[in-house]
Amino acid sequence: MSFNNDNLDDSFFSLSDSDGLSSNDSYHSIPSLSEILDSHFSDTLKNFNVVHINAQSIPAHYPDMLSSFYNENIHAILVSESWLEPCLPSTSYSLPGFHLIRNDRLGCAGGGVAIYLRSHIPYTVLNTSQPLSSAGPEHLFIEILFGHLKLLLGVFYSPNVTIDYFSSFEILLEQYSSLYNHTIVMGDFNTCLLKNYARASRLKSLVNGINLHILPHSATHAFPNCVPSLLDLILVSSIDHVAKHGQCNASAFSYHDLLYLCYKLKPPKAKQRILLRRNFSRMDLDKLREDTAKVDWSVVANAVDEQISIFNSILTQLYDIHAPIRTVRMKHLPAPCSLPT
């Protein structure tokens, strides 16, 4: 399959084509976004797996975020149109196992970009757009270390089709991409590469000039009663490191498809968490009752604080005998929150 940036049209094969249902499947339920991502990432355990979503408000679609992105093989979730504001704490929109890195838009509603990165992966914020208004493009670039290799990971968002972001974007890529072994940039560029017009030519030209590659997709944005357009893009520095990429419907969030990329870099392993826990499941209740009956409760003092202290001490001694503390190694990421159905 050719990756020539000058030939991006409807003829390109997209992995999202396999997501559709045939007539024989008409009686089957449509797979959820999480199930689709599970199938795409099931054989990419040793790769760095990234997705991009135009969320059109993380707060409004937070339950969808929780239900869609609990796959342990997803390492980074790049978000355009986060719609987060400084008054909204990150803890209110966290995803289990991820750290939320934000660049909110200030001064007006909407916009903003963000990255959910696996909490065990160290990173450094390199560059963010100035979040003053909706007058310009928005971006968030971070550095990730893979042993002795350095990755530039970025999310980019252009609020509309009239913004001339090309010069500033080119300067940004020139400033950083040459310093890194690998570069991955994903986002909503609001420049349709299915059209033969100046904006598309200019974007493809600047990407080629910096030795990056635009991965081929079919149309990624389908607004009702409008011609579908290719606005959401994946830029990479090495085609040889692309194990798999594609798109899938994400209508629960917006009219934009979700993009996914499996990149041949081995992500850092999560350090095992060691917890101290009591095992109550194997406790012999009959023996516990016997030992409790033998306790000399006469030592309990009159003062309430002393009573509580002595009672806790006795209870702890009983637990140490019948449910001793043991170390537990957490091998898996925490399960996502249960959502009401």
Coordinates of C-alpha atoms in Angstrom, one line a residue:
M1 CA 0.0 0.0 0.0
S2 CA 1.4 3.4 -1.0
F3 CA 1.8 6.1 1.6
N4 CA 2.4 8.9 -0.9
N5 CA 0.9 12.1 0.6
D6 CA 0.1 13.4 -2.9
N7 CA -2.4 10.6 -3.7
L8 CA -4.9 10.8 -0.8
D9 CA -8.3 10.1 -2.2
D10 CA -11.2 7.7 -1.8
S11 CA -9.3 4.9 -3.4
F12 CA -7.2 4.3 -0.3
F13 CA -7.9 1.2 1.7
S14 CA -9.0 1.9 5.3
L15 CA -9.0 -0.6 8.0
S16 CA -12.3 0.9 9.1
D17 CA -13.9 -0.8 6.1
S18 CA -13.9 -4.1 8.1
D19 CA -16.0 -2.5 10.8
G20 CA -19.2 -2.4 8.8
L21 CA -21.8 -5.1 9.0
S22 CA -22.9 -7.3 6.1
S23 CA -26.5 -8.1 5.3
N24 CA -25.9 -11.5 7.0
D25 CA -25.2 -9.7 10.2
S26 CA -28.4 -7.7 10.3
Y27 CA -29.7 -9.6 13.2
H28 CA -26.5 -9.1 15.2
S29 CA -25.9 -6.3 17.6
I30 CA -23.6 -3.5 16.4
P31 CA -20.3 -3.8 18.3
S32 CA -19.5 -1.0 20.7
L33 CA -16.5 1.3 20.2
S34 CA -14.7 -0.5 23.1
E35 CA -15.3 -3.9 21.4
I36 CA -13.9 -2.5 18.1
L37 CA -10.8 -1.2 19.8
D38 CA -10.4 -4.5 21.6
S39 CA -10.3 -6.3 18.3
H40 CA -7.8 -3.8 16.7
F41 CA -5.4 -3.9 19.7
S42 CA -5.6 -7.6 20.6
D43 CA -2.6 -8.5 18.6
T44 CA -0.5 -5.4 19.3
L45 CA 0.6 -5.9 22.9
K46 CA 4.2 -4.9 22.3
N47 CA 3.4 -1.8 20.3
F48 CA 2.7 1.8 21.4
N49 CA -1.0 2.2 20.7
V50 CA -2.5 5.6 20.2
V51 CA -6.0 6.9 19.4
H52 CA -7.4 10.3 18.5
I53 CA -11.0 11.4 19.2
N54 CA -12.7 14.7 18.5
A55 CA -14.7 14.5 21.7
Q56 CA -16.7 17.7 21.4
S57 CA -16.8 18.0 25.2
I58 CA -15.2 15.6 27.6
P59 CA -17.5 16.7 30.4
A60 CA -20.6 15.9 28.2
H61 CA -19.2 12.6 27.0
Y62 CA -17.4 11.5 30.1
P63 CA -19.5 8.3 30.5
D64 CA -18.7 7.4 26.9
M65 CA -15.0 8.0 27.6
L66 CA -15.1 5.6 30.5
S67 CA -16.9 2.9 28.6
S68 CA -14.9 3.2 25.4
F69 CA -11.2 3.5 26.6
Y70 CA -10.7 0.9 29.3
N71 CA -8.6 -1.4 27.0
E72 CA -5.3 -2.0 28.7
N73 CA -3.4 -1.9 25.4
I74 CA -4.3 1.7 24.7
H75 CA -1.4 3.9 25.8
A76 CA -2.4 7.3 24.8
I77 CA -5.7 9.0 24.0
L78 CA -5.3 12.3 22.0
V79 CA -8.4 14.6 22.3
S80 CA -9.4 17.5 20.1
E81 CA -12.2 19.8 21.4
S82 CA -11.9 18.8 25.0
W83 CA -14.1 21.7 26.1
L84 CA -12.4 21.6 29.5
E85 CA -12.1 24.8 31.6
P86 CA -9.7 25.7 34.4
C87 CA -12.6 25.6 36.9
L88 CA -13.1 21.9 36.1
P89 CA -10.6 19.7 38.0
S90 CA -8.9 16.9 36.2
T91 CA -9.9 14.4 38.9
S92 CA -13.5 14.9 37.8
Y93 CA -12.7 13.6 34.3
S94 CA -10.0 11.0 35.0
L95 CA -9.8 7.7 33.3
P96 CA -8.5 4.7 35.3
G97 CA -4.8 4.1 34.6
F98 CA -4.3 7.4 32.8
H99 CA -2.8 10.7 33.6
L100 CA -4.7 13.7 32.1
I101 CA -2.5 16.4 30.4
R102 CA -4.5 19.5 29.4
N103 CA -4.3 22.6 27.3
D104 CA -7.6 24.4 27.9
R105 CA -9.0 27.2 25.8
L106 CA -9.5 30.4 27.7
G107 CA -11.7 33.4 27.0
C108 CA -14.5 31.5 25.2
A109 CA -16.3 28.2 25.2
G110 CA -15.3 25.1 23.4
G111 CA -12.0 24.1 21.9
G112 CA -9.0 22.8 23.9
V113 CA -6.8 19.8 23.4
A114 CA -5.7 17.1 25.9
I115 CA -3.8 13.8 26.1
Y116 CA -4.7 10.9 28.4
L117 CA -1.3 9.1 28.9
R118 CA -0.8 5.8 30.8
S119 CA 0.1 6.8 34.3
H120 CA 3.2 4.6 34.4
I121 CA 4.7 6.3 31.2
P122 CA 7.0 9.3 32.1
Y123 CA 6.6 12.4 30.0
T124 CA 7.6 16.0 29.6
V125 CA 5.4 18.8 28.2
L126 CA 7.4 20.5 25.4
N127 CA 5.1 23.1 23.9
T128 CA 1.5 24.2 24.2
S129 CA -0.5 26.8 22.2
Q130 CA -1.4 30.0 24.1
P131 CA -5.0 29.3 25.3
L132 CA -6.2 32.9 25.0
S133 CA -9.0 32.7 22.4
S134 CA -10.4 30.8 19.4
A135 CA -8.5 32.9 17.0
G136 CA -5.8 30.3 16.2
P137 CA -4.9 26.6 16.2
E138 CA -4.4 24.7 19.4
H139 CA -1.8 22.0 20.2
L140 CA -0.1 20.1 22.9
F141 CA 3.3 18.4 22.4
I142 CA 5.0 16.1 24.9
E143 CA 8.1 14.0 25.0
I144 CA 8.1 10.3 25.9
L145 CA 11.2 8.2 26.5
F146 CA 11.3 4.6 25.2
G147 CA 14.6 3.5 26.7
H148 CA 17.3 5.3 24.6
L149 CA 14.7 6.5 22.1
K150 CA 12.7 9.7 22.3
L151 CA 9.2 10.1 20.9
L152 CA 7.5 13.4 20.1
L153 CA 3.8 13.0 20.6
G154 CA 1.4 15.7 19.8
V155 CA -2.3 16.6 19.3
F156 CA -3.3 19.4 16.9
Y157 CA -6.7 21.2 16.4
S158 CA -7.7 23.9 14.0
P159 CA -11.1 25.4 15.0
N160 CA -12.3 26.1 11.5
V161 CA -11.5 25.8 7.8
T162 CA -10.4 29.5 7.4
I163 CA -7.5 29.6 9.8
D164 CA -4.1 29.9 8.2
Y165 CA -2.1 27.8 10.6
F166 CA 0.4 26.4 8.1
S167 CA 3.4 28.6 8.8
S168 CA 3.2 28.3 12.6
F169 CA 2.6 24.6 12.3
E170 CA 5.6 24.2 10.0
I171 CA 7.8 26.2 12.4
L172 CA 6.6 24.0 15.3
L173 CA 7.4 20.8 13.6
E174 CA 10.8 22.0 12.4
Q175 CA 11.7 23.1 15.9
Y176 CA 11.0 19.7 17.5
S177 CA 10.7 16.8 15.0
S178 CA 14.4 16.8 14.1
L179 CA 15.3 16.4 17.8
Y180 CA 13.5 13.1 18.2
N181 CA 13.9 9.6 16.9
H182 CA 10.2 9.3 16.2
T183 CA 7.3 11.7 15.8
I184 CA 3.5 11.1 16.0
V185 CA 1.0 13.9 15.6
M186 CA -2.7 13.4 15.4
G187 CA -5.6 15.8 15.2
D188 CA -8.4 17.6 13.5
F189 CA -6.7 19.8 10.9
N190 CA -9.9 21.1 9.3
T191 CA -8.3 20.8 5.9
C192 CA -9.9 18.3 3.6
L193 CA -7.3 16.2 1.8
L194 CA -10.0 14.8 -0.5
K195 CA -10.3 18.1 -2.2
N196 CA -7.9 19.5 -4.8
Y197 CA -7.4 23.0 -3.4
A198 CA -4.7 25.2 -2.0
R199 CA -5.1 24.3 1.7
A200 CA -4.7 20.6 1.0
S201 CA -1.7 21.2 -1.2
R202 CA -0.1 23.5 1.3
L203 CA -0.5 21.0 4.2
K204 CA 0.9 18.1 2.2
S205 CA 3.8 20.1 1.0
L206 CA 4.9 21.3 4.5
V207 CA 4.5 17.7 5.9
N208 CA 6.7 16.3 3.1
G209 CA 9.2 19.1 3.6
I210 CA 9.8 18.0 7.2
N211 CA 10.1 14.3 6.2
L212 CA 6.9 13.3 7.9
H213 CA 4.2 11.2 6.4
I214 CA 0.4 11.5 6.4
L215 CA -1.2 8.0 6.8
P216 CA -4.0 7.3 4.3
H217 CA -7.6 7.2 5.4
S218 CA -11.0 7.6 3.8
A219 CA -13.3 10.5 4.9
T220 CA -13.2 11.0 8.6
H221 CA -16.0 13.5 9.0
A222 CA -19.6 13.0 7.9
F223 CA -22.0 15.8 8.7
P224 CA -25.7 15.0 7.7
N225 CA -26.6 16.1 4.2
C226 CA -23.0 17.2 3.5
V227 CA -20.2 15.7 1.4
P228 CA -17.9 13.6 3.7
S229 CA -14.5 15.1 4.3
L230 CA -11.0 14.0 5.4
L231 CA -10.1 16.3 8.3
D232 CA -8.6 14.1 10.9
L233 CA -5.0 13.0 10.2
I234 CA -2.1 10.9 11.5
L235 CA 1.4 12.2 10.9
V236 CA 4.4 9.9 11.5
S237 CA 8.1 10.1 11.0
S238 CA 8.6 6.4 10.1
I239 CA 6.2 4.4 7.9
D240 CA 8.2 1.3 8.7
H241 CA 7.2 1.6 12.3
V242 CA 3.5 1.6 11.5
A243 CA 2.2 -1.8 12.4
K244 CA -1.5 -0.9 11.9
H245 CA -3.7 2.1 11.6
G246 CA -7.3 2.9 10.7
Q247 CA -10.5 4.6 11.7
C248 CA -13.8 3.7 13.2
N249 CA -17.1 5.3 13.8
A250 CA -17.4 7.3 17.0
S251 CA -20.8 8.9 16.6
A252 CA -21.4 8.8 20.4
F253 CA -18.9 11.7 20.5
S254 CA -19.2 13.7 17.3
Y255 CA -19.4 13.4 13.5
H256 CA -15.7 12.6 13.4
D257 CA -14.3 9.1 13.2
L258 CA -11.8 7.9 15.8
L259 CA -8.3 7.3 14.5
Y260 CA -6.0 4.6 15.8
L261 CA -2.4 3.8 15.4
C262 CA -0.2 0.9 16.4
Y263 CA 3.4 2.1 16.3
K264 CA 6.4 -0.3 16.6
L265 CA 7.9 1.1 19.8
K266 CA 7.8 -1.1 22.9
P267 CA 6.1 1.0 25.7
P268 CA 7.6 1.1 29.2
K269 CA 6.3 -1.6 31.5
A270 CA 4.1 -0.6 34.4
K271 CA 5.8 -1.1 37.7
Q272 CA 4.1 -3.6 39.9
R273 CA 2.2 -2.1 42.8
I274 CA 2.7 -3.8 46.1
L275 CA -0.2 -3.4 48.6
L276 CA -0.6 -4.6 52.1
R277 CA -4.0 -6.4 52.7
R278 CA -5.7 -8.7 55.1
N279 CA -7.2 -11.9 53.7
F280 CA -10.7 -12.1 55.3
S281 CA -12.0 -14.7 52.9
R282 CA -10.2 -17.5 54.6
M283 CA -10.8 -16.4 58.2
D284 CA -12.2 -19.1 60.5
L285 CA -15.1 -17.3 62.2
D286 CA -15.6 -20.0 64.8
K287 CA -12.0 -19.7 66.0
L288 CA -12.3 -15.9 65.9
R289 CA -15.3 -16.1 68.2
E290 CA -13.5 -18.4 70.6
D291 CA -10.5 -16.1 70.9
T292 CA -12.8 -13.0 71.2
A293 CA -14.6 -14.7 74.1
K294 CA -11.2 -15.2 75.8
V295 CA -10.4 -11.5 75.7
D296 CA -10.2 -9.7 79.1
W297 CA -12.6 -6.8 78.4
S298 CA -12.2 -5.6 82.0
V299 CA -9.2 -3.5 80.9
V300 CA -11.4 -1.2 79.0
A301 CA -11.2 2.3 80.6
N302 CA -13.9 4.7 81.4
A303 CA -12.8 7.5 79.1
V304 CA -14.3 7.3 75.6
D305 CA -11.0 7.9 73.8
E306 CA -9.2 5.3 75.8
Q307 CA -12.0 2.8 75.3
I308 CA -11.7 3.3 71.5
S309 CA -7.9 3.0 71.6
I310 CA -8.0 -0.2 73.7
F311 CA -10.8 -1.7 71.6
N312 CA -8.9 -1.0 68.4
S313 CA -5.8 -2.6 69.8
I314 CA -7.6 -5.8 70.8
L315 CA -9.3 -6.0 67.4
T316 CA -6.0 -5.5 65.6
Q317 CA -4.4 -8.3 67.7
L318 CA -7.3 -10.6 66.8
Y319 CA -7.0 -9.8 63.1
D320 CA -3.2 -10.3 63.2
I321 CA -3.9 -13.9 64.3
H322 CA -6.9 -14.8 62.1
A323 CA -6.4 -12.5 59.0
P324 CA -2.7 -11.5 59.0
I325 CA -1.5 -8.8 56.7
R326 CA 0.1 -10.0 53.5
T327 CA 1.7 -8.4 50.5
V328 CA -0.2 -8.4 47.2
R329 CA 1.4 -7.6 43.8
M330 CA -1.0 -5.8 41.5
K331 CA -0.4 -7.2 38.0
H332 CA -3.2 -5.5 36.2
L333 CA -4.5 -2.0 35.8
P334 CA -7.6 -1.1 37.9
A335 CA -10.9 -1.9 36.4
P336 CA -13.0 0.9 35.0
C337 CA -15.9 2.4 37.0
S338 CA -19.2 0.6 36.7
L339 CA -21.6 2.6 34.7
P340 CA -25.4 2.5 35.0
T341 CA -27.2 0.8 32.1

